[in-house]
Amino acid sequence: MTLALDILTVVAVSAGAFFFLAGTVGLLRFPDSLSRLHALTKADNLGLGLIVLGLLPRAGGVLGALKLIAVWAIAQFASAAVTQLLARAARTAEPPA
Amino acid sequence: MISSFEGTTASGFLLVLAIVAPFIGVLMSLALGGRAAERIALLLMPVGLGIALTIASGVWRSSAALLYVLGGWKPPLGVVLRADGLSAVMLVTTAILIGAAGLFARAEFQVPRGAPERRAPLMFWTLLLAVWGALNLVFLSSDLFNFYVALELLTFAAVPLVCLSGRAETLAAGLRYMLFALLGSVFYLLGVALLYGAYGVLDVGLLSSRIQPEPVVWVALSLMTAGLLAKTALFPLHLWLPPAHAGAPAAASAVLSALVVKGSFFLIVRLWFDVMPGRMPEAAAQLLGALGAAAILFGSVVALRQTRLKLLIAYSTVAQIGYLFFVFPLVIGSDVAHAWNGAAWTGGWMQLLSHAFAKAAMFLAAGLIAEAAGHDRTAELGGIGRALPISVIAFGLGGLSLMGVPPSGGFVAKWLLLTAAIEAGQWWWAIVMLAGGLLAGSYVFRVLGQLWRDVDEPLVLRTKVSPRREAIALALALCAVLLGFVSLEPAALLQIGRTHALEFVLR
Amino acid sequence: MAEFLLCAAVFIVATVAVGLLRLLRGPANTDRMMAAQLLGTSGIAALLLLAAATGESAPVDIAVALALLAAFSSVAFVTSASR
Amino acid sequence: MNGAALFGVIAAALVGLGLYGLIVHPQPLRKILSFNVLGSGVFLIFGVVARRGAGAGMGGDPVPQALVITGIVVAFSATALAVALLLRLFEETGRASLRSDLSGAGEKAGGNS
Amino acid sequence: MTAALALLFDFGLAALVLIVATWTLMTRETAAAAVGFVAYGLLLTLVWVRLAAPDVALTEAAIGSGVTGTLLLGAAARLRSTEAAAEAEQPGRAMRFVVALLCASVSAGIAGAILMLPDPAPTLAPQAMAALPSTGLGNAVTAVLLSYRAIDTLLETVVLVLALLGVWSLAPDRVWGGHPGPLISSNQERVLTFLAQLLPPFGILVAIHLFWIGADAPGGKFQAATILAAMWILAQRAGLVDAPPVSRRWLRLVVVAGPAVFLAVGFFGSATAGAFLAYPEGYAKPLIIAIEAALLPSLAAALALLVAGPPARTESR
């Protein structure tokens, strides 16, 4: 059981780290603000989500797990809204050519 | 280490009250609003003066510092309040001057019965109380970090007072003052961090028993001193002072020039005479003296060229602050055995006190003149001497003390410093003092000449000036003069509480 | 396991270090804010990993606060820019 | 070199950087920002001092840590007051500069800031 | 292995802090610098975690980066039109070089002093720990703030009140007593409204959590109050609530209540425990929690109102 959970942790955390890498590369390489924003969302949603998932078995108690889920939920909702707001700001900053 | 603290002395609780009472006033004024602020302030003023006098008499009678251990936690973990002779003198001076400023300001910041709350009066009274509380904390605390909090309280109370009128130039002056003050306190805090890192204590007494002359200490103390110099507006860090002090309402200018800049000077003295007694390097002492000399010459020359009364008085503050810094080369440079009884020490404090009274009187008088004439351009104030003789006399008497004309407090101060300079063989400071006196004479008499000048058509006053307010300015000016008649015996008060420091000097 | 989690934290912070180039390069301030946003999220991830690796709970609380305030900063950015 | 010493050096560098910005930048807002960087450097020095004093089962000396918390709140208050002053100055004059603020004050000398 | 990893992490973090700080100070545009400052604050939070100061890390995240960042971002946006004029006032190259030299020597002196600090370092940690049981607390930082050095904290809350008074005192006379900040219509941005409805419940929960654990674990009133303040500002920015007029009695009472209760407990201590700000035996923890509970709304209101600025209008929504 613990081995399976450990494997879950390793896999999920590694996958999460990968999405952070992907998000960063996207943020750097994509040509315009909107597609960069898209890359950012990936890191925000999937990267953090997977890491939280991976850490859940190690949270040590219900309160710890709840906190982890709260972090994820807050980051999730906030990033969804913030992405829209930033997208609007980006559109007004550089109007499509 | 803890056992070296004897604990709270009798009537030590008064130290807490001296600090806390003004802040209780601030909170109540804000909560009640409207007319309450003025009443609370005026009610607290006699109470505060009573507390200050009781503390002073307690220090005088017991010939020892009063102590109060806050929260029952002795240093190094806790914080103590400590009132020595210096604290006592400063507490009483502050209470008198704050009271005078308050009585003077009533005409300007009164709220009529039933009128809605107005911004300026509410702010003036609460901030005046806040300045008072912050100064009392500076004088009574004996913990390096607590000093920092006191400095910040002082800044937050003083800056809004500068911009109370809301005019653009006072806003700019206030912002500049704020930036200088913040830079000053952050440098002070930096030094505190290093000292704590080296010795693990913040209490002045404990620190002075552990501190060693080593590189970390020199770095820390020079950073702290530099920060405090910026707040004291010692040349060349004086740029913020003239516009700030000239732009504030008269009563606030009086408090700022007479007391607030002295707060940071007081901490410099605490650092070099209590934390690190008698160990200031000769070169540093001479440097401070040289900056003081430059301040005297520069401030006086620029004051001479001012065309507006309040700016002239503000530049004269820049110059008069310079004299205070002669204490460092003269006390540290003279024969150490005589250092504490030395003329320089007493002269320095006499200068601080006489300048406080003289400058407060001058700002209040200038405020009345500006109020009556509608402006303070000296060239156009001819004939005001006839219209407001008492104010002009108050201004003139204050000026005499600045010049050092006998018999005034300023004379005694400058005479003591002068003789100390000659006795110590540092005649160059004596020359600067003489030149400073002559320059002060020129700018004071130039203005007095303009104010007394006869004009063909009599000056039309915009408003009537209440004789009571003129009397307050005159009374303060007379105090500055009368300080010259006081026998120097009470100067022994300045020595009380210095004993543990004395051991270091004599060793 | 602790070492793996620490490694992951180091890795994520390293990627962010590269991502901060976007902060420096811009060109628009919106891009810069995105980089700050990503930094916030990865900071949260790193704190969670650190907490799991060391067994302390404090970093998790800091992460919760960061999650709230990262969103807050972005809102402040957008609303002040649009005013 | 351990972590505390490393961050100590960084803190010293931040103080220098903040001081440079505070002196060189003409815009008051940049001065305020520089002040915040300078302040954070000072706080970090407290942090390093605290970390060096770890003991008695604690990762750091709690006294300097508590002082930093007080310091951060004070620095924020200072920033808020300075920013409010600056914005009011801008509303009144349309400018945000400390220069030539004495033009209306009839002052000739001493304005050489 | 772990130690090496940690050191690697520290080096990377230190380099990032230095790069972002330098860029923030040197970049041309002030708004960009303000964004840089937010990022800088986030990095500092990590540094504080690494320095084993989680209480400070929370404060830095909340105040240093979050609320200060908001203040700077807002001011930079307002002052954008003044940027070009300021450019011309920059001192010349030679002057900047001299200043840089001066600052470098200051840095070098401080760095030298830090490296010369004695080893083993003097510390009050053992004393703070030994005295902890008598306060009933589990968090030594909270004990320093509310017991050993309670006077600093008491006066610091007065500093906040004074700062607020100072900000309010800048109001033009004609709008005295009015609302701070510009008039914001509700439903301007649907997304923003959504966020401002969604986040505050979370924020309040988190604040209560931080407040509650503060006695025994990292956290406490300052951090909790800042989060509450941030939520209030968020709701204001979204136009959900209006900043209250500064003449409101309830508002002033909320601001004053915290320091007032603190003072009252202080005097209670001088009557019952022999010293101002002392706690009677066995009652330390409940009294400290009472002070913190009274401070929480006061601090939150003061912080949020400091960000909102001076009264600017008399018309309400």
Coordinates of C-alpha atoms in Angstrom, one line a residue, chain E residues 59-297:
Chain E
T59 CA 4.1 38.5 6.9
E60 CA 6.3 39.2 3.9
A61 CA 4.0 37.3 1.6
A62 CA 1.0 39.1 2.9
I63 CA 2.3 42.6 3.5
G64 CA 5.6 43.0 1.8
S65 CA 4.6 41.6 -1.5
G66 CA 0.8 41.5 -1.5
V67 CA -0.5 44.8 -0.1
T68 CA 2.6 46.9 -0.7
G69 CA 2.7 45.6 -4.3
T70 CA -0.9 46.7 -4.8
L71 CA -0.1 50.2 -3.5
L72 CA 2.9 50.6 -5.8
L73 CA 1.1 49.1 -8.8
G74 CA -1.8 51.5 -8.3
A75 CA 0.4 54.6 -7.9
A76 CA 2.6 53.7 -10.9
A77 CA -0.5 53.5 -13.1
R78 CA -1.7 56.9 -11.8
L79 CA 1.6 58.6 -12.3
R80 CA 2.3 57.2 -15.8
S81 CA 2.0 60.6 -17.4
T82 CA 4.8 62.0 -15.3
E83 CA 7.4 59.5 -16.3
A84 CA 8.8 61.4 -19.3
A85 CA 9.3 64.6 -17.4
A86 CA 11.2 62.8 -14.7
E87 CA 13.7 61.2 -17.1
A88 CA 15.4 64.5 -17.7
E89 CA 16.1 65.0 -14.0
Q90 CA 18.3 62.0 -13.7
P91 CA 21.8 62.9 -12.5
G92 CA 24.6 62.7 -14.9
R93 CA 26.8 59.7 -15.5
A94 CA 29.7 60.9 -13.4
M95 CA 27.4 61.6 -10.5
R96 CA 25.8 58.2 -10.7
F97 CA 29.2 56.6 -10.8
V98 CA 30.2 58.3 -7.6
V99 CA 26.9 57.3 -5.9
A100 CA 27.4 53.7 -7.1
L101 CA 30.8 53.7 -5.6
L102 CA 29.5 55.1 -2.3
C103 CA 26.7 52.5 -2.2
A104 CA 29.1 49.7 -3.0
S105 CA 31.3 50.7 -0.1
V106 CA 28.3 50.8 2.2
S107 CA 27.4 47.3 1.1
A108 CA 30.9 46.1 1.5
G109 CA 31.1 47.5 5.0
I110 CA 27.8 45.8 6.0
A111 CA 28.8 42.5 4.4
G112 CA 32.1 42.6 6.2
A113 CA 30.4 43.3 9.5
I114 CA 27.9 40.4 9.0
L115 CA 30.7 38.0 8.2
M116 CA 32.6 39.1 11.2
L117 CA 29.7 38.5 13.6
P118 CA 30.9 36.3 16.5
D119 CA 30.6 32.5 16.4
P120 CA 28.7 31.0 18.2
A121 CA 26.2 33.8 17.8
P122 CA 24.7 35.4 20.9
T123 CA 21.0 34.5 21.1
L124 CA 18.0 35.0 23.2
A125 CA 16.4 31.8 22.0
P126 CA 17.1 29.8 25.2
Q127 CA 15.7 32.6 27.4
A128 CA 12.7 33.0 25.1
M129 CA 12.1 29.3 25.3
A130 CA 12.5 29.1 29.0
A131 CA 10.0 31.8 29.6
L132 CA 7.5 30.4 27.1
P133 CA 5.5 28.2 29.6
S134 CA 4.6 31.2 31.7
T135 CA 2.9 32.8 28.8
G136 CA 0.9 29.7 27.9
L137 CA 1.8 30.1 24.3
G138 CA 3.5 27.6 22.0
N139 CA 4.9 30.1 19.4
A140 CA 7.9 32.0 20.7
V141 CA 7.6 34.8 18.2
T142 CA 4.1 35.5 19.4
A143 CA 5.4 35.5 22.9
V144 CA 8.0 38.1 22.0
L145 CA 5.4 40.2 20.2
L146 CA 2.7 40.1 22.9
S147 CA 4.5 39.4 26.1
Y148 CA 8.2 40.0 26.4
R149 CA 8.3 43.0 24.1
A150 CA 4.6 43.8 24.1
I151 CA 5.3 47.6 24.3
D152 CA 6.8 47.5 20.7
T153 CA 3.6 45.8 19.4
L154 CA 1.3 48.2 21.3
L155 CA 3.2 51.2 19.9
E156 CA 3.3 49.7 16.4
T157 CA -0.5 49.5 16.4
V158 CA -0.4 53.2 17.3
V159 CA 2.0 53.7 14.3
L160 CA -0.7 52.2 12.1
V161 CA -3.4 54.5 13.5
L162 CA -1.1 57.5 13.0
A163 CA -0.3 56.5 9.4
L164 CA -4.0 56.3 8.8
L165 CA -4.5 59.7 10.3
G166 CA -1.7 61.0 8.2
V167 CA -3.2 59.6 5.0
W168 CA -6.7 61.0 5.9
S169 CA -5.2 64.4 6.8
L170 CA -4.2 64.7 3.1
A171 CA -7.9 64.9 2.0
P172 CA -9.0 68.2 0.4
D173 CA -11.2 70.1 2.9
R174 CA -14.3 70.0 0.8
V175 CA -14.5 66.2 0.8
W176 CA -13.5 65.7 4.5
G177 CA -15.5 62.9 6.0
G178 CA -16.2 61.4 2.6
H179 CA -15.3 58.1 1.0
P180 CA -11.7 57.2 0.1
G181 CA -10.8 56.2 -3.4
P182 CA -12.6 56.6 -6.7
L183 CA -16.2 55.7 -7.3
I184 CA -16.4 52.2 -8.8
S185 CA -19.6 51.1 -10.3
S186 CA -20.6 47.5 -9.6
N187 CA -20.9 44.9 -12.4
Q188 CA -18.2 46.5 -14.5
E189 CA -16.4 43.2 -15.0
R190 CA -18.3 40.0 -14.6
V191 CA -15.1 38.0 -14.0
L192 CA -13.9 40.4 -11.3
T193 CA -17.2 40.3 -9.6
F194 CA -17.1 36.5 -9.6
L195 CA -13.6 36.5 -8.1
A196 CA -14.5 39.1 -5.5
Q197 CA -17.5 37.0 -4.5
L198 CA -15.6 33.7 -4.4
L199 CA -12.3 34.5 -2.8
P200 CA -13.4 36.4 0.4
P201 CA -15.1 33.4 2.0
F202 CA -11.9 31.4 1.5
G203 CA -9.9 34.4 2.7
I204 CA -11.9 34.8 5.9
L205 CA -11.5 31.1 6.6
V206 CA -7.8 31.3 6.1
A207 CA -7.5 34.4 8.2
I208 CA -9.4 32.8 11.1
H209 CA -7.2 29.7 10.7
L210 CA -3.9 31.8 10.8
F211 CA -5.2 33.8 13.7
W212 CA -6.2 30.8 15.7
I213 CA -3.0 28.8 15.2
G214 CA -0.9 32.0 15.8
A215 CA -0.6 31.3 19.5
D216 CA 1.1 28.0 19.0
A217 CA 2.3 27.9 15.4
P218 CA 3.5 30.3 12.8
G219 CA 0.7 32.8 12.1
G220 CA -1.0 35.5 14.0
K221 CA -3.0 38.6 13.9
F222 CA -0.8 40.7 11.5
Q223 CA -0.9 38.0 8.8
A224 CA -4.6 37.2 9.3
A225 CA -5.5 40.9 9.3
T226 CA -3.6 41.5 6.1
I227 CA -5.5 38.7 4.4
L228 CA -8.8 40.2 5.6
A229 CA -7.7 43.6 4.4
A230 CA -6.8 42.1 1.0
M231 CA -10.2 40.6 0.7
W232 CA -11.9 43.8 1.6
I233 CA -9.8 45.7 -1.0
L234 CA -10.7 43.1 -3.6
A235 CA -14.4 43.6 -3.0
Q236 CA -13.9 47.3 -3.2
R237 CA -12.0 47.1 -6.5
A238 CA -14.7 44.9 -7.9
G239 CA -17.3 47.4 -6.9
L240 CA -19.1 45.0 -4.6
V241 CA -18.8 47.2 -1.6
D242 CA -17.9 50.8 -1.2
A243 CA -15.2 52.1 1.0
P244 CA -17.0 53.6 4.0
P245 CA -16.8 57.4 4.7
V246 CA -14.1 58.2 7.2
S247 CA -16.5 60.2 9.3
R248 CA -18.4 57.0 10.3
R249 CA -18.3 56.5 14.0
W250 CA -18.3 52.7 13.8
L251 CA -15.3 52.8 11.4
R252 CA -13.3 54.9 13.8
L253 CA -14.3 52.7 16.7
V254 CA -13.2 49.6 14.8
V255 CA -9.8 51.2 14.1
V256 CA -9.3 52.3 17.6
A257 CA -10.7 49.3 19.4
G258 CA -7.6 47.1 19.0
P259 CA -5.0 49.5 20.5
A260 CA -7.6 50.5 23.2
V261 CA -8.1 46.9 24.3
F262 CA -4.3 46.4 24.3
L263 CA -3.9 49.4 26.5
A264 CA -6.7 48.4 28.8
V265 CA -5.1 44.9 29.3
G266 CA -1.8 46.7 29.9
F267 CA -3.3 48.7 32.7
F268 CA -5.1 45.6 34.0
G269 CA -1.7 44.1 34.3
S270 CA -0.3 46.9 36.3
A271 CA -3.2 46.6 38.7
T272 CA -3.2 42.8 39.0
A273 CA 0.2 41.5 37.9
G274 CA 2.5 44.2 39.2
A275 CA 3.6 45.8 35.9
F276 CA 2.1 47.5 32.8
L277 CA 1.6 44.9 30.1
A278 CA 2.2 42.0 32.5
Y279 CA -0.3 39.2 32.6
P280 CA -1.6 37.7 35.9
E281 CA -0.4 34.2 36.5
G282 CA -2.4 31.7 34.5
Y283 CA -4.4 34.3 32.6
A284 CA -1.7 35.1 30.1
K285 CA -3.0 33.1 27.2
P286 CA -6.6 34.2 27.4
L287 CA -5.6 37.8 27.7
I288 CA -3.2 37.6 24.8
I289 CA -5.9 36.0 22.7
A290 CA -8.3 38.7 23.7
I291 CA -5.8 41.4 22.6
E292 CA -5.2 39.6 19.3
A293 CA -8.9 39.2 18.7
A294 CA -9.5 42.9 19.3
L295 CA -6.5 43.8 17.1
L296 CA -7.6 41.6 14.2
P297 CA -10.4 43.8 12.9

